[in-house]
Coordinates of C-alpha atoms and ligand atoms in Angstrom, one line a residue:
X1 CA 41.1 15.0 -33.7
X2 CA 42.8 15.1 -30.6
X3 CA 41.9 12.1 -28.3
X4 CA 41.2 15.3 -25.5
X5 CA 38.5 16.3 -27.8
X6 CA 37.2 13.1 -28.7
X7 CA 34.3 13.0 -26.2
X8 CA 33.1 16.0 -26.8
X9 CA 33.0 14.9 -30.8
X10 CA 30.1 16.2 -32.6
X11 CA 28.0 12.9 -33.5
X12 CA 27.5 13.5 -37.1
X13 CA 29.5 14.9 -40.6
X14 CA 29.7 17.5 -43.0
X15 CA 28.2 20.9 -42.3
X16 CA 25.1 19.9 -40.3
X17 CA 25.7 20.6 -36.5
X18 CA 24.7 17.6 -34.3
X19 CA 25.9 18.9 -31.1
X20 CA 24.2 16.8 -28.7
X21 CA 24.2 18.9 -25.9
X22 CA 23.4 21.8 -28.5
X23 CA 19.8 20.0 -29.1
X24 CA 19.6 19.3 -25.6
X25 CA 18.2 22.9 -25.0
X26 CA 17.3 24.1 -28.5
X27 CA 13.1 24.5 -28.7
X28 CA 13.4 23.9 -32.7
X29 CA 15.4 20.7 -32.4
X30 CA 12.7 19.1 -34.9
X31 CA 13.1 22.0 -37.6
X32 CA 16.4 23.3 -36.4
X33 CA 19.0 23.6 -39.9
X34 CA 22.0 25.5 -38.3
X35 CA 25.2 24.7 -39.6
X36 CA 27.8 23.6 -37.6
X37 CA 29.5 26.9 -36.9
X38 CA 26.1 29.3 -36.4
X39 CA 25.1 26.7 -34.0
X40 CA 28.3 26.8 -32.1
X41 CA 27.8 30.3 -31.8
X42 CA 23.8 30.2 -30.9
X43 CA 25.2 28.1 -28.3
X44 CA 27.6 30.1 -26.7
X45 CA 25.4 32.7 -27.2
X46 CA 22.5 30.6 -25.0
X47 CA 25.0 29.6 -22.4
X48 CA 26.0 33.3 -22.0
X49 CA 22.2 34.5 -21.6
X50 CA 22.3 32.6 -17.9
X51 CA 25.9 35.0 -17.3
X52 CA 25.3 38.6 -15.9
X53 CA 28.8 39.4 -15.9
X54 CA 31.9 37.9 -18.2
X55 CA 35.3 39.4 -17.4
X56 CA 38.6 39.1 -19.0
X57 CA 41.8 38.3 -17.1
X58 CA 44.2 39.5 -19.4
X59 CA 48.1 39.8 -19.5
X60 CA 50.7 40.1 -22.3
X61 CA 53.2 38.3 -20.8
X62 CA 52.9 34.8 -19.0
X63 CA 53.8 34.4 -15.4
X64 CA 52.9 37.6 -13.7
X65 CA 50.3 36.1 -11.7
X66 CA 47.2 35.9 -13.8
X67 CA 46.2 32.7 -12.9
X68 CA 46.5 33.6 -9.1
X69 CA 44.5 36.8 -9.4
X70 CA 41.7 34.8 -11.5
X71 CA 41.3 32.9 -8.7
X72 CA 41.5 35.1 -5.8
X73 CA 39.5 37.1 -7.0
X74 CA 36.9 34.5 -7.7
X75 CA 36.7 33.2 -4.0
X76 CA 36.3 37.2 -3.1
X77 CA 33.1 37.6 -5.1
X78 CA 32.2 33.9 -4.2
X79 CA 32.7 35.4 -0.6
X80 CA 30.4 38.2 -1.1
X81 CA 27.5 35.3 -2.0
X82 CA 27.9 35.7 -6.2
X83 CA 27.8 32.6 -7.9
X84 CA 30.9 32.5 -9.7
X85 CA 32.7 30.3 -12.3
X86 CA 35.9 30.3 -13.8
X87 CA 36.7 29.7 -17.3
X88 CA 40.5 28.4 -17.6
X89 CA 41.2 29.1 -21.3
X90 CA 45.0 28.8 -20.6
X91 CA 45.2 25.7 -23.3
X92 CA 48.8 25.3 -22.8
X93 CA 49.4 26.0 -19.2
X94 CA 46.2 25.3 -17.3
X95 CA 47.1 26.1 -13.9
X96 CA 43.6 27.3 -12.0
X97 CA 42.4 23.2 -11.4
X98 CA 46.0 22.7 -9.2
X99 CA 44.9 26.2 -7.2
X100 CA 41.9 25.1 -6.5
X101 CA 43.0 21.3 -5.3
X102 CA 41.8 20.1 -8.2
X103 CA 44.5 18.8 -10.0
X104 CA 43.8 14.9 -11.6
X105 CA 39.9 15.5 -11.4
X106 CA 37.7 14.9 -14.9
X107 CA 35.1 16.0 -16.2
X108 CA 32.1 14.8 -16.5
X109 CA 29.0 14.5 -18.8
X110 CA 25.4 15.3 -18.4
X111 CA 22.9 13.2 -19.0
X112 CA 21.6 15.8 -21.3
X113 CA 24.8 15.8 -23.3
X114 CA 26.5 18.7 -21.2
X115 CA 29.7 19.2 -19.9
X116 CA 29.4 19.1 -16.4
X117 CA 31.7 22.2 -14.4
X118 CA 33.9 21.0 -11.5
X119 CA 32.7 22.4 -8.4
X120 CA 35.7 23.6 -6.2
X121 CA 35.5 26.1 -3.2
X122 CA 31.6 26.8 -4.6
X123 CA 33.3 28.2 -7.9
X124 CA 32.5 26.2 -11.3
X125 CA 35.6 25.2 -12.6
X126 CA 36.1 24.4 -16.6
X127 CA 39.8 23.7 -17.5
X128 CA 42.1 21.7 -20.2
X129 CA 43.7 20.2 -17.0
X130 CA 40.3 17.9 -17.1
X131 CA 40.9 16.9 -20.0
X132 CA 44.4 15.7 -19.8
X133 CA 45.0 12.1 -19.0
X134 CA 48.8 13.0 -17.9
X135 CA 49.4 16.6 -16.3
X136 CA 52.9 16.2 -18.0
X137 CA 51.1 16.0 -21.5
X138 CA 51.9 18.8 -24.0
X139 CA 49.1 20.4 -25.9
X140 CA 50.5 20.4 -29.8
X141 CA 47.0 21.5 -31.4
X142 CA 46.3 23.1 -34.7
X143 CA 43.9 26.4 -34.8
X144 CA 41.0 23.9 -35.5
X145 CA 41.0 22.2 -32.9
X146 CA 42.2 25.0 -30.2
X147 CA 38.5 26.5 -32.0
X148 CA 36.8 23.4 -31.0
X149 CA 38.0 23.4 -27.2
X150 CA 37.5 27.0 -26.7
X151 CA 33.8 26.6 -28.1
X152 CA 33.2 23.6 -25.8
X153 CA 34.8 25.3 -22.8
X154 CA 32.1 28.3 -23.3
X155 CA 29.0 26.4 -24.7
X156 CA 29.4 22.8 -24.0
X157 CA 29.8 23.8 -20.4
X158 CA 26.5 23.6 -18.4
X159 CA 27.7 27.2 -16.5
X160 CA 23.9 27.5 -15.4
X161 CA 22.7 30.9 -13.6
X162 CA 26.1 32.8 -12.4
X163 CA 26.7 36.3 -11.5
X164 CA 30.2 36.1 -12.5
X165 CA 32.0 34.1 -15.3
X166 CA 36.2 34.8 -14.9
X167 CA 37.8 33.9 -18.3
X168 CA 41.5 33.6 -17.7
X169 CA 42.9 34.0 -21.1
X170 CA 46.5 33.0 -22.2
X171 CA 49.1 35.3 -22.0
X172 CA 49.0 37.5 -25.3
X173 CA 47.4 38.8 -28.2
X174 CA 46.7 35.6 -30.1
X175 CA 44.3 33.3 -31.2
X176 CA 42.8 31.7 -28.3
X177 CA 41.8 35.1 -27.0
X178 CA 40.7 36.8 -30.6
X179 CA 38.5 33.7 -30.4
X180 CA 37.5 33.5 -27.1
X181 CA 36.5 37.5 -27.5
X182 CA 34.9 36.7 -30.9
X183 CA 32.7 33.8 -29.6
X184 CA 31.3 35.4 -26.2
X185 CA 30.0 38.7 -28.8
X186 CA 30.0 40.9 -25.4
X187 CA 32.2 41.1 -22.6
X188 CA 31.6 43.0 -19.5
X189 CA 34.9 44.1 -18.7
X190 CA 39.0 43.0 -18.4
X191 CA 41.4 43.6 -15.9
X192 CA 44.8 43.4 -16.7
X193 CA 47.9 42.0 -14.9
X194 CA 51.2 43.0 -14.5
X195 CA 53.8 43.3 -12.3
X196 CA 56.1 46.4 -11.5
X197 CA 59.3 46.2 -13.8
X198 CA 59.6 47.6 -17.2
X199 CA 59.7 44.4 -19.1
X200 CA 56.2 43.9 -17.8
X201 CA 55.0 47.1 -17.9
X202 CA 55.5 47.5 -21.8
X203 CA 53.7 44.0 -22.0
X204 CA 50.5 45.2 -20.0
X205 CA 50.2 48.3 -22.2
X206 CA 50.0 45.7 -25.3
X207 CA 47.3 44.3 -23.6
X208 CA 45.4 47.6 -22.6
X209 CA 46.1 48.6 -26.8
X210 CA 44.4 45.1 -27.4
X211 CA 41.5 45.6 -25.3
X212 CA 40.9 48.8 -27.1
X213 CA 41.1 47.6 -30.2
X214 CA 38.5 44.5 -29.5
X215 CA 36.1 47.4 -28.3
X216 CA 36.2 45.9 -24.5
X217 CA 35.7 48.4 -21.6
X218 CA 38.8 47.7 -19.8
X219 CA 38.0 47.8 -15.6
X220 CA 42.0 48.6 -15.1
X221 CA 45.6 47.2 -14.4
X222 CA 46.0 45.7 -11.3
X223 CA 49.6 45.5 -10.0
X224 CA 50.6 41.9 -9.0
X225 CA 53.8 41.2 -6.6
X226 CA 54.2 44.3 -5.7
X227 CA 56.3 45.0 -2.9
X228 CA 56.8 43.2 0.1
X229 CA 57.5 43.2 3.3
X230 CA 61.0 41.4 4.8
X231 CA 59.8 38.9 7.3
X232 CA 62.7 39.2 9.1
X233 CA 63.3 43.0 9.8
X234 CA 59.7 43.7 8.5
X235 CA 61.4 46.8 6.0
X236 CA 59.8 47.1 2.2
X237 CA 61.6 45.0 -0.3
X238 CA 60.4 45.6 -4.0
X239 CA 61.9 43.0 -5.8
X240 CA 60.3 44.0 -8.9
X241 CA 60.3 47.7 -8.2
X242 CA 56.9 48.9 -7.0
X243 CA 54.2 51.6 -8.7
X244 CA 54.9 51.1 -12.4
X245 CA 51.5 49.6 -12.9
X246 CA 50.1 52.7 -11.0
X247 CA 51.8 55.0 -13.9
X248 CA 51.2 52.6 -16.4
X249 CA 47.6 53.0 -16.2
X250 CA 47.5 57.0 -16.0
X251 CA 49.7 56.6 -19.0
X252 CA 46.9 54.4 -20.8
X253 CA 44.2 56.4 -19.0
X254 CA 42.6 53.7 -17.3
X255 CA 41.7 53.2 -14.0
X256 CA 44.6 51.7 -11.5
X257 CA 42.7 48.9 -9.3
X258 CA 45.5 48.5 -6.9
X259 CA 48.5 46.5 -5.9
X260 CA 49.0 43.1 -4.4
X261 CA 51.8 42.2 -2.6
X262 CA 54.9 39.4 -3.1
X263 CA 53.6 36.4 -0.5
X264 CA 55.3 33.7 -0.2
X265 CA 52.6 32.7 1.6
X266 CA 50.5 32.8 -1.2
X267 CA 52.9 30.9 -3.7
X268 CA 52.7 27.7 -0.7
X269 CA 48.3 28.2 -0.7
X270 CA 48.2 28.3 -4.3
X271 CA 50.4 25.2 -4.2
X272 CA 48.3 23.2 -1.7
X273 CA 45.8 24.3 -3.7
X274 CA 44.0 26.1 -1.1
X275 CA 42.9 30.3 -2.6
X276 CA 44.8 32.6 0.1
X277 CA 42.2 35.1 -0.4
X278 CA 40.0 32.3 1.4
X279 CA 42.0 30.1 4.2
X280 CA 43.8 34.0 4.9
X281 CA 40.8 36.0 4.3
X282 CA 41.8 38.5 7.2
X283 CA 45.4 39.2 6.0
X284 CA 46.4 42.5 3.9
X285 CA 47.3 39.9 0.7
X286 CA 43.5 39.1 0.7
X287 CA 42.4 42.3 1.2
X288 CA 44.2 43.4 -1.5
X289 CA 42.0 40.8 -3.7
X290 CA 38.7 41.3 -1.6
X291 CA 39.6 45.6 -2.3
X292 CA 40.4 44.3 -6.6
X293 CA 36.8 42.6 -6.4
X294 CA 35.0 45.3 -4.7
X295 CA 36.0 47.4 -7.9
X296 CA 35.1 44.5 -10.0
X297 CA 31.9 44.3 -8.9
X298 CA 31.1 48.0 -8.5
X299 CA 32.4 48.2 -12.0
X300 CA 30.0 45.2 -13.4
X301 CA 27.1 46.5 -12.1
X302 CA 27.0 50.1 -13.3
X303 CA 27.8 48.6 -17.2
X304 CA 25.5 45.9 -16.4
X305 CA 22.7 48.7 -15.3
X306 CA 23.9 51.4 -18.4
X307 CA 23.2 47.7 -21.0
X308 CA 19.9 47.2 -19.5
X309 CA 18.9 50.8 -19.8
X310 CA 20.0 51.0 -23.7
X311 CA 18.0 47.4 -23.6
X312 CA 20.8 46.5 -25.8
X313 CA 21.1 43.0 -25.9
X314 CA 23.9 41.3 -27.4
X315 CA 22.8 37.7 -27.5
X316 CA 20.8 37.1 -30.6
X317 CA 20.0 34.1 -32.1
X318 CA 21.4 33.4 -34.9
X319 CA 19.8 33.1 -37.9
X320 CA 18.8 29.6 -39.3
X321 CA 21.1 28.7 -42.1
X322 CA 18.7 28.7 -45.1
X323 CA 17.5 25.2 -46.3
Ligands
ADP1 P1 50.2 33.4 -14.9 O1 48.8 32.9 -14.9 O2 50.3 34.8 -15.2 O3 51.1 32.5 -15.8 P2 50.4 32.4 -12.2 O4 49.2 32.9 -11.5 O5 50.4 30.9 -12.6 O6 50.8 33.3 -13.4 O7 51.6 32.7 -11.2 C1 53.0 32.3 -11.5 C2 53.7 32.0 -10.2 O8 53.8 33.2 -9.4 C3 52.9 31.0 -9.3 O9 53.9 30.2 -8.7 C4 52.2 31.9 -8.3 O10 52.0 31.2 -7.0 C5 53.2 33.0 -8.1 N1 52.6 34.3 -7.7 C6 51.5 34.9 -8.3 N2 51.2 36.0 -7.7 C7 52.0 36.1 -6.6 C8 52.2 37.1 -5.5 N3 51.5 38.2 -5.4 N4 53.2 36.8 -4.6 C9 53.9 35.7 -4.7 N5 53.9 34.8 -5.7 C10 52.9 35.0 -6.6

């Protein structure tokens, strides 16, 4: 096992699950039988229960600003009073700890066994970064183990009540998200990132296809560094073109949540660590993330009402392994 894993290790062998923090707040603790992999997911499944709303943030391609919107976009429904966490599962590029300031911080236990979020900016912050003893360090992990991390970023986490969980997925279509999707069971909603060009834009429908196919409602493509404006002779530059995220999504047939601009002002916050959409809150780049979680929000609440009127709830306990 990896020594970023190591303690979070599971206290006992063999099939048995001896999740500390898993008997912390199991009632059957005395009788309980669950194996090690129905537990994980009764777990997850138990942290979720506190979550009204879990949303995807979803690209196919790395660096078109999925990290940035995650954020922003927390801060904005963190601004409209939600209690709101984010859930970095970017194993090999964890980036949202050094957006937040941060960067070098560690997490730490419970004294019920729990992990304990990072609180940044009143967001709860889980991330690989805090498990890394060296930022520089590269994450060479087999499926196992990425299983392991992505189970104890979900249900080892003490997430508590939130409104809003923000899972920011790894670029792609591959394992960390299959899982990630797999373990959460139900999932409010993605939005998907991209920016203008063509490259991109093939990317982002990838994702859209994905989304589909893991039967997740999709809440729309949001188009990242799109256009901006020359500070010198204040004319529109669009260095990646502009409106191919628009078309992309009436292609796809779903809904187009807007366009945020190319800052360099919010490459510098994001560096210092302080969310633009925050320290800037009255500038047009943050409205642009305030308008993205306005349609967010208006988005989780009508599934959230059309789940509670189907009563149809999706977080069963799983059934005791038979003894
Ligand atoms: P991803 O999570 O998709 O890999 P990031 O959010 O880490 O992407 O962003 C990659 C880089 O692009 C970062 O340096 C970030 O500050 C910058 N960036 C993201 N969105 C914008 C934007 N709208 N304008 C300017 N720079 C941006």
């Amino acid at each position: 096992m990896p020594s970023e894993l190591k303690m979070f290790q599971p206290t006992g062998s063999g099939d048995v699950c001896t999740y500390m923090w898993a008997c912390a707040i199991c009632d059957e603790t005395e009788t309980c039988q669950k194996d090690r992999e129905g537990h994980s997911r009764w777990l997850v499944a138990k942290r979720m229960e506190r979550i009204d709303y879990k949303v995807l943030i979803m690209s196919n391609k790395g660096g078109v600003g999925k990290s940035t919107v995650t954020t922003n976009l927390a801060v904005s429904l963190a601004l409209k009073g939600y209690e709101v966490g984010i859930c970095d599962m970017d194993i090999h590029g964890p980036n949202i700890p050094k957006m937040v300031g941060a960067e070098g911080q560690r997490l730490k236990i419970s004294t019920s066994g729990g992990i304990i979020p990072h609180l940044a900016y009143n967001l709860k912050i889980a991330s690989m970064s805090f498990l890394l003893q060296n930022s520089d360090d590269p994450i060479i992990w087999r499926d196992a183990y990425k299983f392991e991390f992505i189970n104890q970023l979900l249900g080892g986490v003490e997430w508590q009540d939130l409104q809003f969980l923000l899972i920011d997925l790894p670029p792609g279509t591959g394992n960390e998200s299959v899982t990630t999707i797999d373990l959460l069971g139900d999932v409010t909603g993605a939005v998907i990132v991209t920016t203008p060009q063509e490259v991109a834009l093939l990317d982002s429908r990838k994702s859209v296809s994905f989304a589909k196919d893991s039967e997740i409602p999709i809440i729309g493509i949001v188009e990242n560094m799109s256009g901006m404006e020359c500070p010198h002779c204040h004319k529109p530059i669009e260095v990646f073109r502009k409106g191919g995220g628009e078309a992309s999504a009436a292609d796809m047939g779903v809904p187009f949540l807007g366009r945020i601009p190319l800052d360099p002002e919010l490459v510098m916050q994001s560096d210092y660590g302080e969310p633009y959409a925050l320290f800037h809150s009255d500038l047009p780049t943050a409205d642009a993330f305030h308008e993205l979680a306005n349609k967010v929000e208006e988005f989780c609440k009508q599934r959230g009402s059309l789940v509670q009127v189907s009563s149809k709830s999706p977080f069963k306990r799983f059934p005791k392994a038979s003894s």
